[in-house]
Each structure stands twice: as C-alpha cells, then as structure tokens.
Short mmCIF file of C-alpha atoms in Angstrom, two decimals:
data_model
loop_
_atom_site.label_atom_id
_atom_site.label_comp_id
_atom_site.label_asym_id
_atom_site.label_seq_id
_atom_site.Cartn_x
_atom_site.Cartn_y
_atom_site.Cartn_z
CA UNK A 1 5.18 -30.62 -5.53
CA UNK A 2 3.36 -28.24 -7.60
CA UNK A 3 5.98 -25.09 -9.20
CA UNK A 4 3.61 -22.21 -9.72
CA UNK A 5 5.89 -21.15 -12.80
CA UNK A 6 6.01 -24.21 -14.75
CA UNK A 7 2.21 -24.73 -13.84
CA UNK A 8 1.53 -21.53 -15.59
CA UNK A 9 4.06 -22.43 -18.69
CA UNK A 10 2.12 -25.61 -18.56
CA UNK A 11 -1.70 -24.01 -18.47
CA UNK A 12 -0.14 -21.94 -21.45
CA UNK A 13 1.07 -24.29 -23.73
CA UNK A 14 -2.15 -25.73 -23.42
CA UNK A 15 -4.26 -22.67 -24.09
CA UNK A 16 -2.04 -22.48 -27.58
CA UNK A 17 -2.72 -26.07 -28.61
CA UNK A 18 -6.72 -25.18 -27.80
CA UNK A 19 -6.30 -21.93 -30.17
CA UNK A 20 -4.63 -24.15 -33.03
CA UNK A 21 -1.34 -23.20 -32.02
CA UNK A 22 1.91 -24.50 -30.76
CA UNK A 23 1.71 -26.32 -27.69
CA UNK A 24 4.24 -24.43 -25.59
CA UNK A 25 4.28 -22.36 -22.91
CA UNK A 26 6.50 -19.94 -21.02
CA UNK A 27 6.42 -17.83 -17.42
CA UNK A 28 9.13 -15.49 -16.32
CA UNK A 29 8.98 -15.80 -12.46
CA UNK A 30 11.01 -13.43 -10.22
CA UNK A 31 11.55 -14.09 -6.00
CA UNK A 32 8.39 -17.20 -6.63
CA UNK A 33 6.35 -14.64 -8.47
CA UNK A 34 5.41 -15.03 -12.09
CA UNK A 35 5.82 -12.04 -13.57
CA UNK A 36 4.65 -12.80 -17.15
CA UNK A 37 3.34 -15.81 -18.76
CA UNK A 38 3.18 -16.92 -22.74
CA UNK A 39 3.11 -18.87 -24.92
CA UNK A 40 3.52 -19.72 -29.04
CA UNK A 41 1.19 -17.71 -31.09
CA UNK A 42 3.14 -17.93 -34.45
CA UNK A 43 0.11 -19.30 -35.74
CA UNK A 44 -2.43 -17.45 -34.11
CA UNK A 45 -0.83 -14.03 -34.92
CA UNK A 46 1.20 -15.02 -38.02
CA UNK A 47 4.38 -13.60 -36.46
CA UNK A 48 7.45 -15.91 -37.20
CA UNK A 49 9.32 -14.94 -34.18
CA UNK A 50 6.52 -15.41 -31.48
CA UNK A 51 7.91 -18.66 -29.86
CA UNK A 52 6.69 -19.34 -26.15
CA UNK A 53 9.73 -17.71 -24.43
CA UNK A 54 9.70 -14.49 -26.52
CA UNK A 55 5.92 -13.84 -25.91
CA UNK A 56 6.45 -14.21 -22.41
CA UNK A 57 9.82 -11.94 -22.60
CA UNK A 58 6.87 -9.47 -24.72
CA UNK A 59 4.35 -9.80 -22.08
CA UNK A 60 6.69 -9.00 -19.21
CA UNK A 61 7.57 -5.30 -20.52
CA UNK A 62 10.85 -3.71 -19.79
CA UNK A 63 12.70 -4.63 -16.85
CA UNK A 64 15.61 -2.95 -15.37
CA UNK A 65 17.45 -6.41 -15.09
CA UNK A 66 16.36 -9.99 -15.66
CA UNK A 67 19.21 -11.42 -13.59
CA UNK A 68 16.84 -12.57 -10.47
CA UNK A 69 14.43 -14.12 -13.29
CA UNK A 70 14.37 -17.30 -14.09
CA UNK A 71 12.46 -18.63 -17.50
CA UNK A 72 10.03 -21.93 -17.11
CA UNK A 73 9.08 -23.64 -20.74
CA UNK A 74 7.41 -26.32 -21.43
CA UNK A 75 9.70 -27.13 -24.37
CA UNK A 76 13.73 -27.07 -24.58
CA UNK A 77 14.32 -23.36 -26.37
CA UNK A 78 15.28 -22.98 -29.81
CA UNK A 79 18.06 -21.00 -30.56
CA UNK A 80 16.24 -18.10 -30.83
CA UNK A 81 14.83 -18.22 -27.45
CA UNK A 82 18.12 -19.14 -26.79
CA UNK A 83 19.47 -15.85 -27.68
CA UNK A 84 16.97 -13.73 -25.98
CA UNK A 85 17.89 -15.81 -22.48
CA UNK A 86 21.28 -15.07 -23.03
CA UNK A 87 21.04 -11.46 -24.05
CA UNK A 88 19.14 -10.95 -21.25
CA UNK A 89 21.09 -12.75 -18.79
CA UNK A 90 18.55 -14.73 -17.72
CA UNK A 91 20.57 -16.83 -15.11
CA UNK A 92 18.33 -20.26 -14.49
CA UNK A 93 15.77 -21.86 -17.09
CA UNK A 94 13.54 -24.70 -15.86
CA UNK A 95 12.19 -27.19 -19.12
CA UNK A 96 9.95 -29.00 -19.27
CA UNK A 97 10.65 -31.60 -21.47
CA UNK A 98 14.04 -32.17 -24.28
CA UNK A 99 12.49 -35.65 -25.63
CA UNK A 100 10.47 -34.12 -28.83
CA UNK A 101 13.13 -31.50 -29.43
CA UNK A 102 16.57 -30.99 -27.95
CA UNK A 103 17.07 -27.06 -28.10
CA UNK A 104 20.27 -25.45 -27.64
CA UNK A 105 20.34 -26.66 -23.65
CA UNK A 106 24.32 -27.36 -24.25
CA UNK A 107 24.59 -23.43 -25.88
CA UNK A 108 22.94 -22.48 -22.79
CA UNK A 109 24.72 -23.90 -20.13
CA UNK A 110 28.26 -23.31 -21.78
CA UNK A 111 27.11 -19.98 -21.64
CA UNK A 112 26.69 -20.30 -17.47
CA UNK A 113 23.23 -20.48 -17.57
CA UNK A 114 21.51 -23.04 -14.66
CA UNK A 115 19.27 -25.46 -16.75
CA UNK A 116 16.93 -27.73 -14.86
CA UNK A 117 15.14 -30.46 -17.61
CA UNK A 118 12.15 -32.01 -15.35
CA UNK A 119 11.18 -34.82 -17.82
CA UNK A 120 7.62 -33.86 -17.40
CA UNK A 121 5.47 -36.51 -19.52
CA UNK A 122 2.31 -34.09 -19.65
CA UNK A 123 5.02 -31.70 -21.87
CA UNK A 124 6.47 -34.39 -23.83
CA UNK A 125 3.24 -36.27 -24.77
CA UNK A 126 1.18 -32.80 -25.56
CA UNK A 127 4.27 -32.01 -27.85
CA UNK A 128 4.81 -35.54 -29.42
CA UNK A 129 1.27 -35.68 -30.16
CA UNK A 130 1.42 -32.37 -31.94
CA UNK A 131 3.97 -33.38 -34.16
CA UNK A 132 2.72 -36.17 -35.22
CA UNK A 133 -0.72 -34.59 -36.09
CA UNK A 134 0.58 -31.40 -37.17
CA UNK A 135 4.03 -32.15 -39.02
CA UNK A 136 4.07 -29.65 -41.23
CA UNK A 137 3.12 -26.81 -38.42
CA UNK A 138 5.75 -28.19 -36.32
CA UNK A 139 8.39 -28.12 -39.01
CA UNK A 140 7.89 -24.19 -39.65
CA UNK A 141 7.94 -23.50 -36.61
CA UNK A 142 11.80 -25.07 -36.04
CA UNK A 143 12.49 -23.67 -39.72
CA UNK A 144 12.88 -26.92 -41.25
#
C-alpha cells in the first residue's frame, strides 16, 4: 500500500540527493492531504538549520494549529527537528527508516508523540549509501 505522504517525503529526499544534497525528505499531511513537502537543502542553500522536517515546516506557512498534522520523513529527526515537532505539537510522525541514524525517536515519544518507524529499505539504502560516499557532508550535517 502506497502512503501518499511518505511517497512525497520519499520523491523529496531523492530530489536533494539529485541536487548534491542530503537525501531526506519530509511532507506535512493533514486529513490524507499533504499540505507541504521538503526536504534538506543545507547544502544547496548553505543554511545550517534547513534539515528535511524544517523546510517542510517552512514550506507549509503558518498554521493556526498543527495538532491534526502528522510529519512523514524519510530519516529518524534530529533533535532539532525534534524540537520543532514538539513545539508544534505535532501529534504522529511516520519514519522512514532509524538504521543509518537513530534520532531522538525515544525524546519524541516520551514526549506523547505517536511514532510509526516503517523500516523502508529504499530510505535506509539511499541514506547508507550517502554516508559512505559523502562522510564528511553527512557528519556536518549531524554536527559531528
């Protein structure tokens, strides 16, 4: 069964890796709909705090609440994304894959936030192959 949401987190994670960027990928979806979709462009734009999540967060706009939202990503979040999930009360995220980097999942679901990890190998091999060819990309990016 195809999820339009993590579809689009998926097709955007991929259209960073074909711009030289990070391969992940983000969609705010409310009632089935995607509202907005992102992905990383730290690279692309040179902006340090342009993770997946947050560009997707940017490209939605202001919303009167985000607590019928939930947040698909291709990648667990960092704790940064973290943050903006939590401030914003997102109530559900749906990852993609934890395998290549484990996130702050536990933060987010001690916080009473629904996380879903799907396991999906087209995430975890896109992301695995971009830190292995890209260490040093991969590394800023996490702050490491």
């Amino acid at each position: 069964m195809s999820v339009p949401g993590f579809e689009a987190a998926v097709a955007a994670a991929r259209e960073s890796l074909s711009q030289g960027g990070v391969p992940i990928g983000a969609a705010l979806v409310r009632g089935g709909e995607v509202v907005a979709v992102g992905h990383n462009e730290r690279v692309q734009q040179g902006d340090p705090i342009a993770h997946g999540e947050m560009s997707a967060l940017r490209a939605a706009g202001r919303q009167r609440s985000y607590r019928d939202t939930v947040m698909y990503t291709t990648l667990a979040p960092c704790a940064m994304c973290t943050g903006a999930i939590l401030q914003f009360k997102i109530p559900r995220v749906v990852v993609g894959e934890d395998r290549t980097f484990p996130g702050e999942i536990g933060l987010l679901r001690s916080r009473g936030v629904e996380v879903e990890v799907l396991d999906d190998p087209r995430c975890a091999q896109m992301m695995a192959e971009f830190q292995r060819d890209h260490p040093e990309v991969w590394a800023e990016d996490i702050a490491e």
